[in-house]
Coordinates of C-alpha atoms in Angstrom, one line a residue:
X1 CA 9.4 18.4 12.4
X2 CA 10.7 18.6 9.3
X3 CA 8.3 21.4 7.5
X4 CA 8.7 22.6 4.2
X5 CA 6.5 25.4 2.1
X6 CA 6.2 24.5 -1.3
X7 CA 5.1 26.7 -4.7
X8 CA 1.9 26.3 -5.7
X9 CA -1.1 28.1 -7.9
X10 CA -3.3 28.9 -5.7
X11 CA -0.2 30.4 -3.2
X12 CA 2.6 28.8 -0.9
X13 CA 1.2 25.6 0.7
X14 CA 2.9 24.4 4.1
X15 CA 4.3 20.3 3.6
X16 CA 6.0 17.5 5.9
X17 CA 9.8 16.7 3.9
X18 CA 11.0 12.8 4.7
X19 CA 14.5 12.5 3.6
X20 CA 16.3 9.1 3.2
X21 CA 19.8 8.9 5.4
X22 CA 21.5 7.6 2.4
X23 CA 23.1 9.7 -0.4
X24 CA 20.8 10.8 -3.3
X25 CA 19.5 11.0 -6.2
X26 CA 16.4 9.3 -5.0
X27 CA 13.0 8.8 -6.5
X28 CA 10.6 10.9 -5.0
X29 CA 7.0 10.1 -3.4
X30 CA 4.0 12.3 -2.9
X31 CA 1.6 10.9 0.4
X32 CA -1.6 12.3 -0.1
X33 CA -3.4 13.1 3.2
X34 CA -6.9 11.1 4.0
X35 CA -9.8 13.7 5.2
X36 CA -7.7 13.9 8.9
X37 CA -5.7 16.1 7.2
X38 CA -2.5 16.4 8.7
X39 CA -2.1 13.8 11.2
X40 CA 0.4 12.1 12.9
X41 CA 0.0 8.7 10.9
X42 CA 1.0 10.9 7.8
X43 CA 3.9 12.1 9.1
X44 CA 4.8 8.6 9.8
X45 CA 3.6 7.1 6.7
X46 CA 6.0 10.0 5.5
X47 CA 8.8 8.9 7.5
X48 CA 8.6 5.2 6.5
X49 CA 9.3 5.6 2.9
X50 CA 12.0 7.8 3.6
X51 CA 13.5 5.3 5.3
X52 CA 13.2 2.9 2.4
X53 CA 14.9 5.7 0.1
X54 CA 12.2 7.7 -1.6
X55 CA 12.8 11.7 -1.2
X56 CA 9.1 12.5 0.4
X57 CA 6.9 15.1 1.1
X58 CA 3.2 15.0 2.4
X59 CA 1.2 18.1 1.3
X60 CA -0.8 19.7 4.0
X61 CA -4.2 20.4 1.6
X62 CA -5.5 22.2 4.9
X63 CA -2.8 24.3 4.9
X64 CA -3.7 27.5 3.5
X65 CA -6.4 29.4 5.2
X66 CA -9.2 28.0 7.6
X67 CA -9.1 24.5 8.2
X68 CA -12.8 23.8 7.8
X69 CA -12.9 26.3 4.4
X70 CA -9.7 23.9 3.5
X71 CA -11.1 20.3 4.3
X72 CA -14.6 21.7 2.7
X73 CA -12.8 22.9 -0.6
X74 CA -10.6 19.6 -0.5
X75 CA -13.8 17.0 0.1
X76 CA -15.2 18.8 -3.4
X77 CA -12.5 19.3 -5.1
X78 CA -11.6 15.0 -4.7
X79 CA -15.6 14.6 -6.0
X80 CA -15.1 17.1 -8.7
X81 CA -11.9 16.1 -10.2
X82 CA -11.1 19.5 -10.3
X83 CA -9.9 22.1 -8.2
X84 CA -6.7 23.3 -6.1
X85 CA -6.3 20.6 -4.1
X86 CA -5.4 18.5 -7.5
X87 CA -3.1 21.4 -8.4
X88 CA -1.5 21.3 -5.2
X89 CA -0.4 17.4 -5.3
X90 CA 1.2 18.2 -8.6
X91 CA 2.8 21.6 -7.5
X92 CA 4.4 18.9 -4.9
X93 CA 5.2 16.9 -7.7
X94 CA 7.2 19.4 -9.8
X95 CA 8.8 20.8 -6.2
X96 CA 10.5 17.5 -5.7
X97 CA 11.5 17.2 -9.1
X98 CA 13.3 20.8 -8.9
X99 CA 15.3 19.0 -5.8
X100 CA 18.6 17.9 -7.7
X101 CA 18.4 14.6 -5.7
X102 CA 15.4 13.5 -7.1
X103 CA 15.8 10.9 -9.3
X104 CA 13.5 12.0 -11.6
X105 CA 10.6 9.5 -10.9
X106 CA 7.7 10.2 -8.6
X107 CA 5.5 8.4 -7.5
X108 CA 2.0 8.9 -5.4
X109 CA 0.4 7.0 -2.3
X110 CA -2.8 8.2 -0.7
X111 CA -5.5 7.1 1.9
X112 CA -9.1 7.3 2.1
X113 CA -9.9 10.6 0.0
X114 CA -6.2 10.7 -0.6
X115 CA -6.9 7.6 -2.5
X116 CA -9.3 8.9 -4.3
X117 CA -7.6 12.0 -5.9
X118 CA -4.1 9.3 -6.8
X119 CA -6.6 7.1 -9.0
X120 CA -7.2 10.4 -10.7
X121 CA -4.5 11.5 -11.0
X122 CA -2.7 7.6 -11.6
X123 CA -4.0 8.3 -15.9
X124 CA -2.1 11.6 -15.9
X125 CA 1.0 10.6 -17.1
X126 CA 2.6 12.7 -14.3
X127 CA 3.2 10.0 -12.3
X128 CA 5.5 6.4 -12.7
X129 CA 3.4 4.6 -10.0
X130 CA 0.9 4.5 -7.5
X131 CA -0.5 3.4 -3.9
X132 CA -4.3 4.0 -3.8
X133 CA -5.5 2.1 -0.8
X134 CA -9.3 2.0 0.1
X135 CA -10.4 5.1 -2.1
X136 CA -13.3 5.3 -4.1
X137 CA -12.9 5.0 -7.7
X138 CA -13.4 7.9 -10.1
X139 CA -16.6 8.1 -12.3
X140 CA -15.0 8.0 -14.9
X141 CA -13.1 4.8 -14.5
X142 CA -12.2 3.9 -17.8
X143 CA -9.9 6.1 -17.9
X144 CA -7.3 3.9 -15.8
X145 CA -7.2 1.7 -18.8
X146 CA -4.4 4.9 -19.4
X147 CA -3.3 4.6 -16.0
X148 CA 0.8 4.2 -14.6
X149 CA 1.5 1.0 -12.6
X150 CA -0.6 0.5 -9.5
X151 CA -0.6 -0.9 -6.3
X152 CA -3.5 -1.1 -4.3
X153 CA -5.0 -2.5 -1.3
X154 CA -9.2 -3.1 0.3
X155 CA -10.8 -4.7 2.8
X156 CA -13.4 -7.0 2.3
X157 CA -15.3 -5.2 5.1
X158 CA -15.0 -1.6 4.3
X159 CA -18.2 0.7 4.2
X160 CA -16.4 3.6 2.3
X161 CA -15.5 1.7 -0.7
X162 CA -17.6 -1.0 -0.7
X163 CA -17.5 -4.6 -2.1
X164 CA -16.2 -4.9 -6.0
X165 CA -14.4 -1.5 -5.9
X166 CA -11.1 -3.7 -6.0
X167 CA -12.7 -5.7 -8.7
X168 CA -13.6 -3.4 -10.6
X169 CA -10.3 -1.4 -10.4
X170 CA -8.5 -5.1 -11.4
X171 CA -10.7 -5.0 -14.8
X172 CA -10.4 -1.8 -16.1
X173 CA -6.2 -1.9 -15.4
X174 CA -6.3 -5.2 -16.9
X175 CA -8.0 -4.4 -19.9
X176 CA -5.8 -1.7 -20.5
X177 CA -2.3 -3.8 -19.6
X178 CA -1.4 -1.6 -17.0
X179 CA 1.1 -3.2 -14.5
X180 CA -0.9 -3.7 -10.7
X181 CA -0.9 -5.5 -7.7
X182 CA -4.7 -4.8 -6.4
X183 CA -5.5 -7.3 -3.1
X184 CA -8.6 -7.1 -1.0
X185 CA -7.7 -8.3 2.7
X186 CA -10.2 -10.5 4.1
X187 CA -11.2 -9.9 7.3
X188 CA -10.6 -5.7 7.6
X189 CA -12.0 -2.7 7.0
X190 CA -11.3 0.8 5.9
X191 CA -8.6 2.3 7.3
X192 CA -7.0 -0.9 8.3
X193 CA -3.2 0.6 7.7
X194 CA -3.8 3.9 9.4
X195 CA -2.8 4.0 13.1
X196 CA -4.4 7.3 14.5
X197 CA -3.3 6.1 18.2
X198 CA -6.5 6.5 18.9
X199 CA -7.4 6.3 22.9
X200 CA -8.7 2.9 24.5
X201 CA -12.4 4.4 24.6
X202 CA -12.9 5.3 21.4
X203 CA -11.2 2.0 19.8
X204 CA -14.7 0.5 20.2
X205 CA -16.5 2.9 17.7
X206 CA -13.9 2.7 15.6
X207 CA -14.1 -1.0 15.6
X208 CA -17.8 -0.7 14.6
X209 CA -16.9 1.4 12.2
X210 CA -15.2 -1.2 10.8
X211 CA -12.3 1.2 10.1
X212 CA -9.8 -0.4 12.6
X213 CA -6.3 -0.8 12.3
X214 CA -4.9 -3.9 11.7
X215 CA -1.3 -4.8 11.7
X216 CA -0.8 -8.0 9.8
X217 CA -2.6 -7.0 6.7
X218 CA -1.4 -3.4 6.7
X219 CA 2.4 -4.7 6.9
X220 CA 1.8 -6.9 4.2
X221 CA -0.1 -4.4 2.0
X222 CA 3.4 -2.5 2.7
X223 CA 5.1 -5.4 2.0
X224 CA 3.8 -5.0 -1.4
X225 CA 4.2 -1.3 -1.9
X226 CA 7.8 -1.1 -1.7
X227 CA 8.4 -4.1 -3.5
X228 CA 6.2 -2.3 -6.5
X229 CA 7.8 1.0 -5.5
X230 CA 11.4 -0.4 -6.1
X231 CA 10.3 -2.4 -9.7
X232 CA 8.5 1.3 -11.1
X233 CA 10.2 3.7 -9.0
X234 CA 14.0 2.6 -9.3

């Protein structure tokens, strides 16, 4: 696995590092973990857009001490706006820039929680684009009108972020002219591009849930990343 340990304020934080097959410079992306931490599905997410050609590297936010402390910490931090966690993604940020084959451009994709801390971080000016999919927006949503180019994806059916949390992303980016794609998949849930492998039994409760995977809808909300991701990013 290819691990990497990364510079950051609040001490060295342990990462997964996808690198493209092809020759560099590349533009760099920053996956931003879901409250799993680091799973599988992250790794492969990780993986995925290496293989398109971004320079990549997952932050493990659990990574530094106790993992319950860590995911406790993390949870607040994504409902503070505040804390190491958001210090950490950026740390990532400036590590990949450092790398002389980045490109120079970065951009962010999260899941879930990892969601939520990209649309706070999207009005930053620290990133050129980003993939929120099914996070919560922040309270203080207006400031997206300020936000880089975003991608996004919901379901319809998701008990997280609920009905009109894509709508009401679309108005405030479109009142401010940012650049987006934001759909909202019919008939899924949240989660519906994460594939945890998750065993037979359990495939049921995740089903009512309503946070089961679904493959048509997450490879076309994929579909529509890296065609975003190679207009903003490239």
């Amino acid at each position: 696995m290819p691990k990497v340990t990364f510079p950051a304020p609040a001490g060295p934080l342990p990462g997964y590092l996808a690198t493209p097959a092809t020759e560099g410079p590349w533009p760099a992306v920053i996956v931003v973990q879901d409250v799993r931490g680091m799973t599988a599905d992250v790794r492969r997410v990780s993986d995925r857009l290496a293989a398109a050609g971004y320079l990549t590297l997952a932050p493990a936010l659990y990574g530094r001490g106790l993992k319950i402390a860590c995911m406790l910490a993390t949870i607040r931090s994504h409902f503070a706006g505040t804390g190491d966690s958001f210090d950490d993604i950026v740390a990532a940020r400036d590590h990949l820039l450092a790398d002389p084959n980045c490109s120079g451009k970065v951009g962010l994709v999260g899941f879930c929680m990892g969601a939520g801390f990209v649309l706070q971080l999207a009005p930053s000016g620290l990133f050129d684009a980003t993939a929120p999919n099914y996070g919560l927006n922040p309270k203080n949503i207006d400031a997206l009108a300020q936000s880089c180019p975003v991608v996004a994806s919901y379901g319809a059916k998701d008990r997280i972020a609920r009905s009109g949390t894509a709508a009401a992303l679309e108005a405030v980016l479109a009142a401010g002219g940012v650049p987006r794609d934001i759909k909202e998949y019919e008939n899924v849930g949240h989660s519906f591009m994460n594939d945890f492998g998750i065993p037979a039994p359990f495939t049921v409760i995740e089903r009512i849930a309503g946070m089961e995977y679904s493959e048509p809808e997450a490879e076309d909300a994929w579909r529509r990343i890296l065609s975003f991701f190679g207009e903003h990013l490239r």
